[in-house]
Short mmCIF file of C-alpha atoms and ligand atoms in Angstrom, two decimals:
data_model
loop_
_atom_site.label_atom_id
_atom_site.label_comp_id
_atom_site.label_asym_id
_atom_site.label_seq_id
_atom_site.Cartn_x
_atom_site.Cartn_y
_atom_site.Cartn_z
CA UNK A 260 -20.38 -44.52 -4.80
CA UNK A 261 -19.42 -42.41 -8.07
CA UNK A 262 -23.28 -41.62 -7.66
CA UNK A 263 -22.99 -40.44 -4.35
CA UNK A 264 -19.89 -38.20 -4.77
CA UNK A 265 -21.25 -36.60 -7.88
CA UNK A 266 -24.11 -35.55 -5.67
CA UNK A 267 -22.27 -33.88 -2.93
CA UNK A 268 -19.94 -32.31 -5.69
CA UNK A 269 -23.44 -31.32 -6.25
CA UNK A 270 -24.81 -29.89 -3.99
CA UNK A 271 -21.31 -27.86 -2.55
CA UNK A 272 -21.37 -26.25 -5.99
CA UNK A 273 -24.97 -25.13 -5.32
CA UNK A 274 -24.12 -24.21 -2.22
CA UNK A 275 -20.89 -22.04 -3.61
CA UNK A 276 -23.02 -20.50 -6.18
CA UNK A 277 -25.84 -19.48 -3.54
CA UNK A 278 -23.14 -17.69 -1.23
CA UNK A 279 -22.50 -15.34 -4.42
CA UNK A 280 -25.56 -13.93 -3.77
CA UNK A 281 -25.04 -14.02 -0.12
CA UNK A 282 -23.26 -10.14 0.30
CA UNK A 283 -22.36 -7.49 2.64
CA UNK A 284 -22.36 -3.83 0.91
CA UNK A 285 -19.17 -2.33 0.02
CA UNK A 286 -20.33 1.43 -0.69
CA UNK A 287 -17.54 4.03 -1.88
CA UNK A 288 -19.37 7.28 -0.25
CA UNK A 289 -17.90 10.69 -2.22
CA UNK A 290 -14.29 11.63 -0.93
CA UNK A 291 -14.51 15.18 0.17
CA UNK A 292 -11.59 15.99 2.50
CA UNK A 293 -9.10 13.25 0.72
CA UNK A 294 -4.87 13.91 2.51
CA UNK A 295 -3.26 16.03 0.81
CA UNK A 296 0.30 15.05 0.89
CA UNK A 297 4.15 14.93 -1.78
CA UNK A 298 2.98 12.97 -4.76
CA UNK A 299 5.53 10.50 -3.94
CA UNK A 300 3.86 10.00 -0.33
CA UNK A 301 0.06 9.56 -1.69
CA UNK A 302 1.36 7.21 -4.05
CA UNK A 303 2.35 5.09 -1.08
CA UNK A 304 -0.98 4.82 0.54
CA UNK A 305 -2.89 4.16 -2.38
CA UNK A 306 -1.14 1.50 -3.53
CA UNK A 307 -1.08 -0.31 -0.35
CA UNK A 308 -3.42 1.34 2.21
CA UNK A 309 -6.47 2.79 -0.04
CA UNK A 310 -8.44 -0.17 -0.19
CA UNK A 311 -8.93 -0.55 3.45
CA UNK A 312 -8.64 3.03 4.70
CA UNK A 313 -10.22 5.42 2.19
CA UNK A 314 -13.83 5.65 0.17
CA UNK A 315 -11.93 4.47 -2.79
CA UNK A 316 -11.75 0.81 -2.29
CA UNK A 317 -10.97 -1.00 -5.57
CA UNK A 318 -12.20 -4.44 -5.34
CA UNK A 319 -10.45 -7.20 -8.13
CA UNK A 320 -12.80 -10.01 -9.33
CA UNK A 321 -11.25 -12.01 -7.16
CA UNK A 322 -11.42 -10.34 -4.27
CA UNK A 323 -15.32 -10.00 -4.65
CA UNK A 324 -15.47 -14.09 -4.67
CA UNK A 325 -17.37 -15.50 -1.29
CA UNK A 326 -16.45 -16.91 0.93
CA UNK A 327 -13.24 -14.65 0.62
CA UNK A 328 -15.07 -11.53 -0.22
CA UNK A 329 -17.09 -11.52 3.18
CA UNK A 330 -13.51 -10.89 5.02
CA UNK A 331 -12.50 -8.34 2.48
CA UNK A 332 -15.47 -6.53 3.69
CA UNK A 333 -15.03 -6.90 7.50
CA UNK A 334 -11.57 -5.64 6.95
CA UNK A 335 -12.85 -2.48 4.70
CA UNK A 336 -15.34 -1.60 7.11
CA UNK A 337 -13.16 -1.89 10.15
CA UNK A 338 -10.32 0.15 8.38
CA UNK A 339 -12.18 2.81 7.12
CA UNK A 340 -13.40 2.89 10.93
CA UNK A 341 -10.08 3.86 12.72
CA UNK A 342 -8.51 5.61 9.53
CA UNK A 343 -9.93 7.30 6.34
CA UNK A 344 -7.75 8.64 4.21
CA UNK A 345 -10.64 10.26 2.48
CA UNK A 346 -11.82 12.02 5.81
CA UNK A 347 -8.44 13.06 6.45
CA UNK A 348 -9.13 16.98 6.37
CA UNK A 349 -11.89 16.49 9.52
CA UNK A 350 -8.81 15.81 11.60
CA UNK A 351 -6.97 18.45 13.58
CA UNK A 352 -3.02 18.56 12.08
CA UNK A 353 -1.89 17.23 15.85
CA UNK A 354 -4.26 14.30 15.27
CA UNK A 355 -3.24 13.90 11.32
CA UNK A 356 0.25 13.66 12.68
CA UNK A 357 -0.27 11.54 15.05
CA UNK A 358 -2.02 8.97 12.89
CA UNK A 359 0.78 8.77 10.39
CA UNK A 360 2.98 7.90 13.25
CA UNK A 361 0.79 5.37 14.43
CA UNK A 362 0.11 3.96 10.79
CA UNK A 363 4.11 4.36 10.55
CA UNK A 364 4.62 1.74 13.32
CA UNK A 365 2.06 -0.78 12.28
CA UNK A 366 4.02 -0.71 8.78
CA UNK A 367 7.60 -1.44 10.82
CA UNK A 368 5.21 -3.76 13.55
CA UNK A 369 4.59 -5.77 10.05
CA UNK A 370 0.70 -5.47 11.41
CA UNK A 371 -0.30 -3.09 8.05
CA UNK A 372 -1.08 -3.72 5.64
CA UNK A 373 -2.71 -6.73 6.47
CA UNK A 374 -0.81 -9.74 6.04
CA UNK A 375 -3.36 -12.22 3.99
CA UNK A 376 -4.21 -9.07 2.00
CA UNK A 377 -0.32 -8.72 1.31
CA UNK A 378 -0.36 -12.41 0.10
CA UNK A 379 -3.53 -11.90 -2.31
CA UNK A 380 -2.06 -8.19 -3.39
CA UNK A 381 1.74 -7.93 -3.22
CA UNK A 382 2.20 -4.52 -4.83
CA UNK A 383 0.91 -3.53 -1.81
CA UNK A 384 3.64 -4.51 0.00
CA UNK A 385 5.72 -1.40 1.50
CA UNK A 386 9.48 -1.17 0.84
CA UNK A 387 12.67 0.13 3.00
CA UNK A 388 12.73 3.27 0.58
CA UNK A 389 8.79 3.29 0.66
CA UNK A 390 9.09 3.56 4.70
CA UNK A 391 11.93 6.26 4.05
CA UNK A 392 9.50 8.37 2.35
CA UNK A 393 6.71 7.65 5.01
CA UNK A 394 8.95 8.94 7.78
CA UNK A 395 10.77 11.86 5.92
CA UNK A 396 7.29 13.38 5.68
CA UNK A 397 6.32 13.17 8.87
CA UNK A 398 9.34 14.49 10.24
CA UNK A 399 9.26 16.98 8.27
CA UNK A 400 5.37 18.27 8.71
CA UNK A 401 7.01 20.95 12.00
CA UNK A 402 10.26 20.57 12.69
CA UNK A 403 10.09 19.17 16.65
CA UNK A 404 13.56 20.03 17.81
CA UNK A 405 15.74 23.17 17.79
CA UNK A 406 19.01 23.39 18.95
CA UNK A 407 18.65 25.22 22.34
CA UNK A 408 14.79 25.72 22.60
CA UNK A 409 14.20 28.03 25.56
CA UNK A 410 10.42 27.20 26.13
CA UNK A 411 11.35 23.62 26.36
CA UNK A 412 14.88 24.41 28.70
CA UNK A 413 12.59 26.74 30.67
CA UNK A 414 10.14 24.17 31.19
CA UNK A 415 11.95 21.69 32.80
CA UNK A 416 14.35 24.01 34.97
CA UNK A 417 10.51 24.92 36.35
CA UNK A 418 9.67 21.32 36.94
CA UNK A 419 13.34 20.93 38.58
CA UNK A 420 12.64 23.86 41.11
CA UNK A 421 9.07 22.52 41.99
CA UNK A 422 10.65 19.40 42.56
CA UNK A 423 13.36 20.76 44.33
CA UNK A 424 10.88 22.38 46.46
CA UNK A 425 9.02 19.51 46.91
CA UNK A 426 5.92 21.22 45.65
CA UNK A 427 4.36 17.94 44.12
CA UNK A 428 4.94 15.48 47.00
CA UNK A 429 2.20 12.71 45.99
CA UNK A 430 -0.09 12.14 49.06
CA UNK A 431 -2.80 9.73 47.81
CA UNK A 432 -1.92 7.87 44.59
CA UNK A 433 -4.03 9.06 41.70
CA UNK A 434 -6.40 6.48 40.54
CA UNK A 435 -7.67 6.04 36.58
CA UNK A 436 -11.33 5.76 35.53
CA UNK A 437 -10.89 2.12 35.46
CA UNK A 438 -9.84 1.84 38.99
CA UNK A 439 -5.95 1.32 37.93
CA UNK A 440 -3.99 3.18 40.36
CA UNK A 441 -0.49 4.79 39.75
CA UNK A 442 2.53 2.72 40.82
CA UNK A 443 5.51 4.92 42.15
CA UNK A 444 7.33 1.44 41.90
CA UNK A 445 8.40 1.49 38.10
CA UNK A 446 11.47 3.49 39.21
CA UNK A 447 12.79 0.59 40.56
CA UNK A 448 11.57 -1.68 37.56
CA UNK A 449 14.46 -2.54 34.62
CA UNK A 450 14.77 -0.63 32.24
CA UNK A 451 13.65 -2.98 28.53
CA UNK A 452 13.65 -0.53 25.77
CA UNK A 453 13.61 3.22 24.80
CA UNK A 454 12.00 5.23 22.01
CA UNK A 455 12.49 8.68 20.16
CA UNK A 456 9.02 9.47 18.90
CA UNK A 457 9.95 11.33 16.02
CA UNK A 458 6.78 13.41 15.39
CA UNK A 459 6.01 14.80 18.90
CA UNK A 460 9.61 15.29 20.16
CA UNK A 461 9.38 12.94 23.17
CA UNK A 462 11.78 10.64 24.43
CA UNK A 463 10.44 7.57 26.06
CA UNK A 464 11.49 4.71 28.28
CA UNK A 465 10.13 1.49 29.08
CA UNK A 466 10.38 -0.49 32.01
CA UNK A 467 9.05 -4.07 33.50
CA UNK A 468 8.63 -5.38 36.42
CA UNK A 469 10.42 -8.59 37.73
CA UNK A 470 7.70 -10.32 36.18
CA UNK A 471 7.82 -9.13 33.05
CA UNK A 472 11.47 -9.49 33.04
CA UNK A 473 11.61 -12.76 33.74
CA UNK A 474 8.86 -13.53 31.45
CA UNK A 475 11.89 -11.98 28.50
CA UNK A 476 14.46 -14.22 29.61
CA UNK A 477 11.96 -17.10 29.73
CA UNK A 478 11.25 -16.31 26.13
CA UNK A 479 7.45 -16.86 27.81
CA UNK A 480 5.93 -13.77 26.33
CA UNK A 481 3.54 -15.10 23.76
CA UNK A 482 1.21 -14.28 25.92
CA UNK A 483 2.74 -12.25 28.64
CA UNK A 484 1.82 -14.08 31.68
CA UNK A 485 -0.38 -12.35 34.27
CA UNK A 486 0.99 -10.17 36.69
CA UNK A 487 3.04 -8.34 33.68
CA UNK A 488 3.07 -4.85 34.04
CA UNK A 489 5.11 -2.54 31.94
CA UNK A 490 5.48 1.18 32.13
CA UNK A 491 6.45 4.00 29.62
CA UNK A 492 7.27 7.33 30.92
CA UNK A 493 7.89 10.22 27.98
CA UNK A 494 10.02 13.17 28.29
CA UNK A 495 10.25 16.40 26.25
CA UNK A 496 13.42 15.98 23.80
CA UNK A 497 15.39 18.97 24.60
CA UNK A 498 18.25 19.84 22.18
CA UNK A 499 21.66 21.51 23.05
CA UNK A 500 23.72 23.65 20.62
CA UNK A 501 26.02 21.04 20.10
CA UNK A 502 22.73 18.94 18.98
CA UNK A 503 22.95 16.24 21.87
CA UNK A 504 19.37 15.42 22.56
CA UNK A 505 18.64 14.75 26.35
CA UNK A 506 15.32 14.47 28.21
CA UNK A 507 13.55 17.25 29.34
CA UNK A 508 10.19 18.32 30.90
CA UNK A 509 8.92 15.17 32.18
CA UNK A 510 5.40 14.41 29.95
CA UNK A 511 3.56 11.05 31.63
CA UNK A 512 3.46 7.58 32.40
CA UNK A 513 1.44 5.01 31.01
CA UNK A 514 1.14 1.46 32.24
CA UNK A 515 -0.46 -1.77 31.09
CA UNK A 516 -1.02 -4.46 33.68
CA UNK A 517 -1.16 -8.39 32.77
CA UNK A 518 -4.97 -9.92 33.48
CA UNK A 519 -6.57 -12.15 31.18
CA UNK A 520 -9.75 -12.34 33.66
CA UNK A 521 -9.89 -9.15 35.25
CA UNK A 522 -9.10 -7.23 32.08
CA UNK A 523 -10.98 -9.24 29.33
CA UNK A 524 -13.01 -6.65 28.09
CA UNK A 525 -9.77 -4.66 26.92
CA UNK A 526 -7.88 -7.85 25.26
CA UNK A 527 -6.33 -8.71 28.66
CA UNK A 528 -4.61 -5.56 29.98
CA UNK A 529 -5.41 -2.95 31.70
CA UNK A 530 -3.97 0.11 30.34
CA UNK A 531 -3.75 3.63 31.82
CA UNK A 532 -1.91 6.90 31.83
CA UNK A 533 -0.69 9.93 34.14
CA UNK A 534 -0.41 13.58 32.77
CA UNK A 535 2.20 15.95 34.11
CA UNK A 536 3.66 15.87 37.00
CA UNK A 537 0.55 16.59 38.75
CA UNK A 538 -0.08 13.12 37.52
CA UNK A 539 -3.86 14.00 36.32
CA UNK A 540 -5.48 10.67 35.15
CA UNK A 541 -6.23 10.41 31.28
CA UNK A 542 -9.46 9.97 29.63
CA UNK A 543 -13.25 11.41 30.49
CA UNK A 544 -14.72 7.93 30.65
CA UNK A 545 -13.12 4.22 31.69
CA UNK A 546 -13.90 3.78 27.72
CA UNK A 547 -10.83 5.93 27.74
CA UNK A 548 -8.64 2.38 26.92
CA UNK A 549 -10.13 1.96 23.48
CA UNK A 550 -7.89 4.38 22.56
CA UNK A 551 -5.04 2.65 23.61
CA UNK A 552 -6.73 -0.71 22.73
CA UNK A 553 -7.20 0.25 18.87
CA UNK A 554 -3.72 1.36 18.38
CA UNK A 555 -2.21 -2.02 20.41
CA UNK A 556 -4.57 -3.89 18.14
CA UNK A 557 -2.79 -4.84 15.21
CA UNK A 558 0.18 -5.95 17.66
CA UNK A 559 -2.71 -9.28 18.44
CA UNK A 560 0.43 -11.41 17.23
CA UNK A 561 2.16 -10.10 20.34
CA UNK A 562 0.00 -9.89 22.89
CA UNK A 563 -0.88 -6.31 21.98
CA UNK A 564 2.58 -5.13 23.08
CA UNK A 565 4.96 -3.46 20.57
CA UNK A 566 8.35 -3.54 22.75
CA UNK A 567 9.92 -6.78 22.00
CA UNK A 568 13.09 -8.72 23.47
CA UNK A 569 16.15 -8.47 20.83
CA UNK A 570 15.70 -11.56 18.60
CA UNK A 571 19.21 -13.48 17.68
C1 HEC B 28 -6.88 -5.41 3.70
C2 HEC B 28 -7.27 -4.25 4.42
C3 HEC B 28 -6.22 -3.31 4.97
C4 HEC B 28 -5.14 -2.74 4.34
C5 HEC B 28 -4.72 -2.92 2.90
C6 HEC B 28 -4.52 -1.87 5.31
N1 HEC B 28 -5.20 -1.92 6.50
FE1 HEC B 28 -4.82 -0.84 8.18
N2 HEC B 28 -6.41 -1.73 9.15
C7 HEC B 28 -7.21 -2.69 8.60
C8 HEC B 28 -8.15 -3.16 9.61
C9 HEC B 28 -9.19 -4.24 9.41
C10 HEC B 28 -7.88 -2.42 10.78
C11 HEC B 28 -8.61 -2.50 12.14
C12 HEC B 28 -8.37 -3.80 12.83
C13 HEC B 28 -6.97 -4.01 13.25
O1 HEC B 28 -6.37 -3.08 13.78
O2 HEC B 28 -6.44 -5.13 13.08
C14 HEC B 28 -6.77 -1.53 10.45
C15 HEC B 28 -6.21 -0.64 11.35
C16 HEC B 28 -5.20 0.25 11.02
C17 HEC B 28 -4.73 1.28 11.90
C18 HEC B 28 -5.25 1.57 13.30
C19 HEC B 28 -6.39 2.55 13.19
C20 HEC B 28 -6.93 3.02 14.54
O3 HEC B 28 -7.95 2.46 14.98
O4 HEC B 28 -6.33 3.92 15.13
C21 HEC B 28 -3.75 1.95 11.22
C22 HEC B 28 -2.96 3.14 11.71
C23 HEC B 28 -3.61 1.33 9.92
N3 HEC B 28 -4.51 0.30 9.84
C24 HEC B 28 -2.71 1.73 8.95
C25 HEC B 28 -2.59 1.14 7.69
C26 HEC B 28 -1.64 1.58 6.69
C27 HEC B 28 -0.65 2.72 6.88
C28 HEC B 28 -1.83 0.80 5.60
C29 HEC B 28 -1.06 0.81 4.33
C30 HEC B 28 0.39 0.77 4.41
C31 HEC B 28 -2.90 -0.13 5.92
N4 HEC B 28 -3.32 0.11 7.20
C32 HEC B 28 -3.41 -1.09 5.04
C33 HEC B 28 -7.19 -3.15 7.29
C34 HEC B 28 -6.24 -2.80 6.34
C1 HEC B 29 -1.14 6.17 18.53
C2 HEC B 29 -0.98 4.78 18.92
C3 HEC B 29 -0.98 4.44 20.39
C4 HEC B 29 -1.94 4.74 21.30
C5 HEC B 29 -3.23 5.51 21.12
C6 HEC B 29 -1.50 4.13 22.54
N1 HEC B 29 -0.30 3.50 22.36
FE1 HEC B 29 0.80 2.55 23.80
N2 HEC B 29 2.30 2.25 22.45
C7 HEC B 29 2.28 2.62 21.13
C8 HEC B 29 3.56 2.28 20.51
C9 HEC B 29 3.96 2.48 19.06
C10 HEC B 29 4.35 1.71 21.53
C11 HEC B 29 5.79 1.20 21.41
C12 HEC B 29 6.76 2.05 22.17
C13 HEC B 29 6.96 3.43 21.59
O1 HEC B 29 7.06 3.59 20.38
O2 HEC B 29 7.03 4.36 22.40
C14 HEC B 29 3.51 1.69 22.73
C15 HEC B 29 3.92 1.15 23.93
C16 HEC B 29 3.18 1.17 25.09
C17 HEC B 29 3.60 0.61 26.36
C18 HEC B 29 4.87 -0.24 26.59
C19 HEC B 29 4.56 -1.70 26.23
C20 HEC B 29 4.50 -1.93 24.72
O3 HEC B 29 3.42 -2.27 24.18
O4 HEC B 29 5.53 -1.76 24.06
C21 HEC B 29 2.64 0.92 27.28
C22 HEC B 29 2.67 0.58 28.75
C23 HEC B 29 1.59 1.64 26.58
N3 HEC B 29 1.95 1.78 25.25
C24 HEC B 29 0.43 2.11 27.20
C25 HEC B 29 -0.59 2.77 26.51
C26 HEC B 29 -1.78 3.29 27.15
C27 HEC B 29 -2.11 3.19 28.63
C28 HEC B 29 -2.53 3.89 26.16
C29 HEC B 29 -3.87 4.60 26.28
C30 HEC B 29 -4.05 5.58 27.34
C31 HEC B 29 -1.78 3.74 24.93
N4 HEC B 29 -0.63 3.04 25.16
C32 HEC B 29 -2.21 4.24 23.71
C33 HEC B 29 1.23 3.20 20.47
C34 HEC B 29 0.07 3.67 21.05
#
């Protein structure tokens, strides 16, 4: 028996040694258009974003151990994919911006930076202050609101007269590249949460259906079940002189419809979106939802939905 165990003891430590040699490539390619941002702010991401999402990865020993160090290189190569801090001048500023808002809510979402990674490294971890900082910057990069902005009032008193005039009556319901059709319903839908996207100066509101609602109370949300359909319709923030901020110029609607069969290919929903009031379906392609799908990802602990039912 001791004969036997000493072999498979063995044989696994073989085994262990052999994956060593067993490796995906980590490469660090030069860093040529790297963020420039306050020192306090790039202090932030390198600590706790840099080895995932920049050409800088800093690998411990014991990160670089297999079988562990075959998932430290999925998630490097995946990261660097949908963020590189290291490529960040190749983005236009509106698209910069918009990715530190995104990254912002994956921090809050407690999706970034990745939880196991966290465990393993937990200087990486981001404070209260540390998500102060994050914010305060992006804020900051154009100021979004102005007390009284004309080209923002003037915008919606036009969309108030077309409407008035009933110039955008909707005859046939606008369809999406991936055959999801908009629903005129939603205004009848509850109203579950709203949002103040700080960097683009929209408000937004989201509503469910009866399913989705009763899916909340049900605490049955984990996953959503089919036949959930949400939808999030963003307004211009338009400020007064007093400073009240009220919704303006009405922006789009997006939806996301419950379908683990029908919508498989895109985790299970099927998302799509309305511009302007002329409703003008998003995207060039019906690959248009990997968009949405890649910034719902790291919600995969919610379903892929970030608006969640106020915990007790
Ligand atoms: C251990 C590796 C790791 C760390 C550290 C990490 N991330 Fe990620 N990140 C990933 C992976 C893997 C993905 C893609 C898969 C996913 O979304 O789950 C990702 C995706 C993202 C995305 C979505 C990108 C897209 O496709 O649009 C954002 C934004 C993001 N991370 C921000 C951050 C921020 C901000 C930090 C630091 C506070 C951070 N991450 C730290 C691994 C990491
Ligand atoms: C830049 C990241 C990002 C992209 C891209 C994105 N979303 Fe979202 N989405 C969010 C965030 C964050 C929320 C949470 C509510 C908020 O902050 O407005 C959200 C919420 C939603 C909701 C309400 C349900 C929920 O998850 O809370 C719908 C519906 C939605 N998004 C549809 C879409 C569609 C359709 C697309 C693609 C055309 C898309 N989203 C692309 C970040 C994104």
């Amino acid at each position: 028996m001791r004969r036997k165990i000493a072999f498979v003891a063995a044989l696994m430590l073989i085994a262990f040694t052999g994956l060593q040699f067993i490796r995906p490539k980590i490469k660090n390619p030069p860093v040529t258009a790297d963020i420039q941002a306050p020192s306090n702010v790039e202090a932030i991401l390198r600590r706790a974003c840099y080895d995932c999402h920049s050409n800088e990865t800093n690998l411990r020993w014991y990160d670089k151990i297999q079988p562990v160090y075959w998932q430290v290189a999925a998630h490097v190569n995946e990261g660097r994919e949908g963020l590189n801090f290291s490529d960040w001048k190749n983005m236009a500023p509106a698209e910069q911006k918009a990715k530190l808002w995104e990254s912002i809510n994956q921090v809050i979402a407690g999706a970034m930076p990745v939880q196991n990674y966290v465990m393993v490294h937990p200087s990486a971890k981001l404070s209260k202050d540390d998500l102060v900082i994050l914010k305060a910057y992006v804020s900051g990069m154009t100021p979004v609101n102005k007390p009284g902005d004309t080209a923002k009032i003037n915008a919606q008193m036009q969309q108030l007269e077309q409407w008035q005039n009933a110039k955008f009556t909707i005859g046939k319901l606008p369809i999406a590249l991936n055959g999801i059709s908009y629903m005129p319903d939603y205004k009848n839908w509850q109203a579950i949460s709203t949002t103040n996207r700080f960097d683009n100066g929209t408000l937004r509101v989201i509503f469910g259906n009866n399913i989705a609602v009763n899916a909340m109370k049900a605490n049955n949300i984990h996953p959503w079940p089919n036949g959930t359909i949400f939808a999030k319709v963003a307004w211009d923030q338009v400020e007064d002189n007093e400073g009240n901020i009220k919704t303006g110029a009405f922006k789009q609607i997006e939806y996301m419809i419950k379908d683990d069969q029908k919508y498989a290919s895109t985790m299970g929903w099927g998302f799509a979106r309305f511009k302007t009031t002329k409703l003008i379906p998003y995207g060039k392609t019906a690959l248009f939802a990997t968009e949405c799908v890649n910034c719902h990802r790291p919600q995969k602990d919610e379903d892929f939905v970030f608006t969640q039912p106020i915990k007790n």
